[in-house]
XYZ file of C-alpha atoms in Angstrom:
300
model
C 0.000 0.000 0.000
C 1.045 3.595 -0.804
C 0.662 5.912 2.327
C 0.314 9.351 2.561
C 1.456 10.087 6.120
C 0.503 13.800 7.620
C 3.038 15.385 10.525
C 5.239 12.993 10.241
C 8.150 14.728 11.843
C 5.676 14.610 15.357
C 5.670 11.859 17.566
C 2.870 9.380 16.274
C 4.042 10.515 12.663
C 7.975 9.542 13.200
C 6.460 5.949 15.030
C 3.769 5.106 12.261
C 5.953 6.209 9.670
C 8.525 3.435 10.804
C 6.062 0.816 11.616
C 4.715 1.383 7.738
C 8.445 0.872 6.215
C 8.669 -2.145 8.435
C 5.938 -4.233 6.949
C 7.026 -3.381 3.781
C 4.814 0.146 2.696
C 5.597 2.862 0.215
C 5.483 5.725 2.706
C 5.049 9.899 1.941
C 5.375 12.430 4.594
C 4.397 15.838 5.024
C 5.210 18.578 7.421
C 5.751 22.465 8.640
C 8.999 21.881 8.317
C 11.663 19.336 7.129
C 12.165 16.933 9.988
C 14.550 14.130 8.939
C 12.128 11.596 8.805
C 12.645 8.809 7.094
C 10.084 8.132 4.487
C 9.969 7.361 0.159
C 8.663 11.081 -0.288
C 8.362 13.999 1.682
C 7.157 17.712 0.954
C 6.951 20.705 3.270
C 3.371 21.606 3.480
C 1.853 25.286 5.118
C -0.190 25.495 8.593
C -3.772 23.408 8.729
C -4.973 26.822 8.801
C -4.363 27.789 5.280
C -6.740 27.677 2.889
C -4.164 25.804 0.658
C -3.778 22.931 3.531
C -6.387 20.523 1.617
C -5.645 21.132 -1.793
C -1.974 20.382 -1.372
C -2.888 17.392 0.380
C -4.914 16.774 -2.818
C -2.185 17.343 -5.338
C 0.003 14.996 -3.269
C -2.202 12.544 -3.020
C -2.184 12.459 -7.148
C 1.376 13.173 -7.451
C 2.328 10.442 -5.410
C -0.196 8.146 -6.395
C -1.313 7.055 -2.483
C -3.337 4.514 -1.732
C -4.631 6.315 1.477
C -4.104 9.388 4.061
C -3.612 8.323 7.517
C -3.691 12.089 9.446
C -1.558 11.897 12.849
C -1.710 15.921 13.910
C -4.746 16.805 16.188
C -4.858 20.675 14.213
C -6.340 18.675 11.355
C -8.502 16.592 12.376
C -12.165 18.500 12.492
C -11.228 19.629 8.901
C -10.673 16.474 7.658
C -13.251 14.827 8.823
C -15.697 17.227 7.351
C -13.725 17.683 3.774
C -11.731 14.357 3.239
C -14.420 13.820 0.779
C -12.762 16.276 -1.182
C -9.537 13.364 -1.368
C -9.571 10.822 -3.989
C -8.974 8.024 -1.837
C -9.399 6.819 1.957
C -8.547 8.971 4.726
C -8.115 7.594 8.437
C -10.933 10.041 10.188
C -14.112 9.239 12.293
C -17.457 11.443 11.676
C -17.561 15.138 11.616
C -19.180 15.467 15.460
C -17.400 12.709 17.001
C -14.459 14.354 16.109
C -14.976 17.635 16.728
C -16.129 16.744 20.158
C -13.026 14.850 20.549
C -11.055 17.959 19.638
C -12.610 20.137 22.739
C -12.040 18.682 25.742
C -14.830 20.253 27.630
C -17.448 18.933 24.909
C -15.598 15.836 25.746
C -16.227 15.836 29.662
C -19.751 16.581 28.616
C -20.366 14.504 26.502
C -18.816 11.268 28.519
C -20.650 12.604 31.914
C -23.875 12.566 30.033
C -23.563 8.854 28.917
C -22.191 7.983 31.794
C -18.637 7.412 31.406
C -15.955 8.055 34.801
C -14.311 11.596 33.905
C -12.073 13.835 36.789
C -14.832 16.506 38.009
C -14.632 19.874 35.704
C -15.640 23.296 35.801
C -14.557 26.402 33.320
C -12.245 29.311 35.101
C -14.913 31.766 35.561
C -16.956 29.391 37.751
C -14.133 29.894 40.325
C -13.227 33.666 41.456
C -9.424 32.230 42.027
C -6.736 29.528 41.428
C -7.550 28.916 45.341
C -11.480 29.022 45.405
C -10.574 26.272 42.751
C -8.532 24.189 44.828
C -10.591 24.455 47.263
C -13.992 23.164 45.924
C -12.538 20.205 44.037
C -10.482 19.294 47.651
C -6.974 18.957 45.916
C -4.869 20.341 43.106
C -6.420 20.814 40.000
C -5.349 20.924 35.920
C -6.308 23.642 34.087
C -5.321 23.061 30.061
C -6.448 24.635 26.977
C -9.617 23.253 25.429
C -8.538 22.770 22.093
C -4.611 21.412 22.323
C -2.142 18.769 21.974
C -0.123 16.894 24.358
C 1.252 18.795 27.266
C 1.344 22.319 25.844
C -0.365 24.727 27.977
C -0.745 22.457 30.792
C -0.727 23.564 33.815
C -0.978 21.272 37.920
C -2.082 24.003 40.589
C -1.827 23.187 44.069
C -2.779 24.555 47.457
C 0.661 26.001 47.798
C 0.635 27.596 44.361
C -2.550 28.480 44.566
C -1.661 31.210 47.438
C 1.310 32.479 45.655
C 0.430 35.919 43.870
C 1.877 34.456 40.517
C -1.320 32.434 40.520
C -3.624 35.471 40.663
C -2.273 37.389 37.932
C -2.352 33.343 35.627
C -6.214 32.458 36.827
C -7.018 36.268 35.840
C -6.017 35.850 32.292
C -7.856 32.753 31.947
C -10.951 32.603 29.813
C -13.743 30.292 28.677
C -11.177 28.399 26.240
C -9.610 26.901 28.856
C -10.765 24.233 31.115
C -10.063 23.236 34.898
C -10.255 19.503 35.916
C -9.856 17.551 39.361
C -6.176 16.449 39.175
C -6.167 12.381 39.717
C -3.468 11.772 41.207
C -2.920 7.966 40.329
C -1.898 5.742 37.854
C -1.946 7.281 33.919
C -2.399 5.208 30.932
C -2.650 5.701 27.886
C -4.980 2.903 26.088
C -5.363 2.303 22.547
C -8.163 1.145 20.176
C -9.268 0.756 16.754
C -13.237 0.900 16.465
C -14.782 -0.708 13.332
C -17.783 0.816 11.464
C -20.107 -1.422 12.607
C -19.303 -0.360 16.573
C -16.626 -3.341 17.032
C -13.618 -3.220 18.888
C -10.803 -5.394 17.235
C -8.160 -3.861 19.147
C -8.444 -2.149 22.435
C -4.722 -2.336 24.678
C -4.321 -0.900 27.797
C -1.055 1.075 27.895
C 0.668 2.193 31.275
C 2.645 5.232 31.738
C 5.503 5.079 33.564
C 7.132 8.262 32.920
C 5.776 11.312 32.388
C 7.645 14.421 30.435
C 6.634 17.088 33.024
C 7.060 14.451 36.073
C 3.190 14.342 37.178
C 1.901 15.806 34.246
C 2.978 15.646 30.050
C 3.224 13.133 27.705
C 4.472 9.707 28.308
C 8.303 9.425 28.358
C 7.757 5.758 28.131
C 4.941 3.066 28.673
C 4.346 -0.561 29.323
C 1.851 -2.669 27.551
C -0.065 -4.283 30.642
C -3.023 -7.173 31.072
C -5.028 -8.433 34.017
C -7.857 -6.984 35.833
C -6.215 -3.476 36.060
C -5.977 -3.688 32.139
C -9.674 -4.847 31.736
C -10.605 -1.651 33.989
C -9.198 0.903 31.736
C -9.999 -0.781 28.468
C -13.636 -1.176 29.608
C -13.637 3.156 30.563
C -11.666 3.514 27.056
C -14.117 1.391 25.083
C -17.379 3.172 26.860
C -15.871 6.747 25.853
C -14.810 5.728 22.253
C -18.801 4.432 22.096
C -20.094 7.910 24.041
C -18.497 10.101 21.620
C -18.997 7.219 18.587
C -15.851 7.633 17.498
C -14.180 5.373 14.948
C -11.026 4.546 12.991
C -7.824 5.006 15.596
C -8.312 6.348 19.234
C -5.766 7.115 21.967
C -7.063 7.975 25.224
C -6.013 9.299 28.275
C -6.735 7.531 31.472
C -5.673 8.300 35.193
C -7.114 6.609 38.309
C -8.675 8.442 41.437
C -7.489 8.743 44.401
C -9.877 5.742 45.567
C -8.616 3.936 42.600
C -11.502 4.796 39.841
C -10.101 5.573 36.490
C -11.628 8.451 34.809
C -11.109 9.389 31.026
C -8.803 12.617 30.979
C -9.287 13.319 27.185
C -9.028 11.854 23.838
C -7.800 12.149 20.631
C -9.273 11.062 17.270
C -5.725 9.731 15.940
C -2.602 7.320 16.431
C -0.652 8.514 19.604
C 2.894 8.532 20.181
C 3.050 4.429 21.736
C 1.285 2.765 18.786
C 4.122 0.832 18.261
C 3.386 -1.323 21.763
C 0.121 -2.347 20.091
C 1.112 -3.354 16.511
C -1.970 -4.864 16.021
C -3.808 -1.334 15.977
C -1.898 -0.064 12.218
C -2.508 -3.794 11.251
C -6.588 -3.139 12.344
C -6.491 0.118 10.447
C -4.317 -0.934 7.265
C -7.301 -3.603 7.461
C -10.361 -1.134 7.118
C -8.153 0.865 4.566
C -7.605 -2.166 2.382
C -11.230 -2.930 2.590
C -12.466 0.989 1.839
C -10.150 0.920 -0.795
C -11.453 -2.200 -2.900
C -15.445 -1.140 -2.557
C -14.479 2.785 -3.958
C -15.766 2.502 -7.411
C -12.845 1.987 -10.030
């Protein structure tokens, strides 16, 4: 199969992009900016926001000849999931809502409270006068993170002892409604993985452990263990519920932490491969699956 690969100088891009050369795929990759990957074709591409974004991705897709787009940046997402219609062959992408809900992590929280699904307790900065009126009603530290991001960037763990610092005043008065403030969980993170079918299956769904993180108790995972058991089951039974809450499809990572009495809530999720695909190889095998199969019903 011929693969156009998006961001693949990122994290998921750079691990997809070798796990595709491995079983033998013609790979292209496309970026902001050159990153060294290590693919058949690359091409420099401008910012998601452009008006040019899709139509580059367009002529690519016929210059190359690609079989398929597999999309690993979360900036891209909602607009390819409403336009990838406008691309000549298969794209990787669930449905317009389930994605854009994905991509706003207080629709998220929403959205999982209302069906029922374990999330940290959540609130938007203007419900709370201060960092330490915050603390305060959730009974611990608390997260507050931009509503629309990616990874760790513009995360931010307050505690009781920051929260009376007059740094924290001046921060909680600049925040506005497009952030969001969650109860911090302060146990175990994971980071499970699953591919949901079209027809609401689960072939893959692998619980992923954390056991580093980039910022120390916050960030992206600095590495991970694949793990089984009963505390697997737990989190892939909370990662499958949200995946069906939001009815999401195609690839899903998911973030998972565990209460302080040991519940794990969902934290966020994202529409795409994450960074520790390669621990599940069956999840690119489940997708290059559903690709194949798109790809031989599209009329000739």
């Amino acid at each position: 199969m011929r693969v156009l690969l998006t961001g693949v100088g990122g994290p998921a891009g750079r691990s997809l992009a070798r796990q595709l050369a491995a079983r033998g795929h013609w790979v292209a990759g496309t970026d902001l900016r050159d990153t060294g990957a290590e693919v058949d074709a690359f091409r420099r591409v401008c910012a998601v926001s452009d008006a040019a974004y899709l139509p580059t991705l367009r002529e690519l897709v016929g210059e190359w000849n690609v079989d398929a787009v597999i999309p690993s940046i979360s900036e891209e997402l909602p607009l390819l999931a409403g336009q990838h219609a406008l691309l000549p062959v298969p794209v990787l992408i669930g449905s317009p809502d389930a994605v854009g809900t994905a991509d706003d992590k207080l629709l998220t929280a929403q959205r999982l409270r209302q069906a029922g699904v374990p999330v940290p307790r959540f609130a938007g900065p203007a419900d709370f006068p201060s960092a330490a009126d915050a603390v305060s009603a959730f009974g611990g530290p608390v997260i507050v993170k931009p509503r629309v991001g990616r990874g760790g960037r513009g995360v931010r763990l307050i505690d009781a002892h920051e929260a009376a610092e007059p740094i924290a005043e001046g921060f909680w008065a600049e925040l506005d409604d497009a952030s969001i403030v969650q109860e911090f969980a302060p146990g175990a993170e994971y980071a499970p993985v699953l591919f949901r079918d079209t027809d609401g299956s689960f072939p893959v769904c692998v619980a992923l452990r954390k056991t580093a993180l980039k910022e120390g108790a916050v960030g992206n995972a600095v590495s991970v263990v694949r793990v089984d058991g009963p505390e697997a089951e737990e989190v892939r039974a909370v990662a499958r519920a949200a995946a069906e809450a939001l009815d999401l499809h195609g690839p899903i990572d998911i973030d998972v932490r565990r209460r302080a009495d040991g519940m794990p809530v969902v934290l966020e999720i994202n529409a795409r491969f994450g960074a520790n695909s390669a621990h599940a190889p069956e999840l690119l095998e489940a997708a290059l699956d559903a690709l194949l199969a798109r790809t031989a019903a599209a009329p000739a």
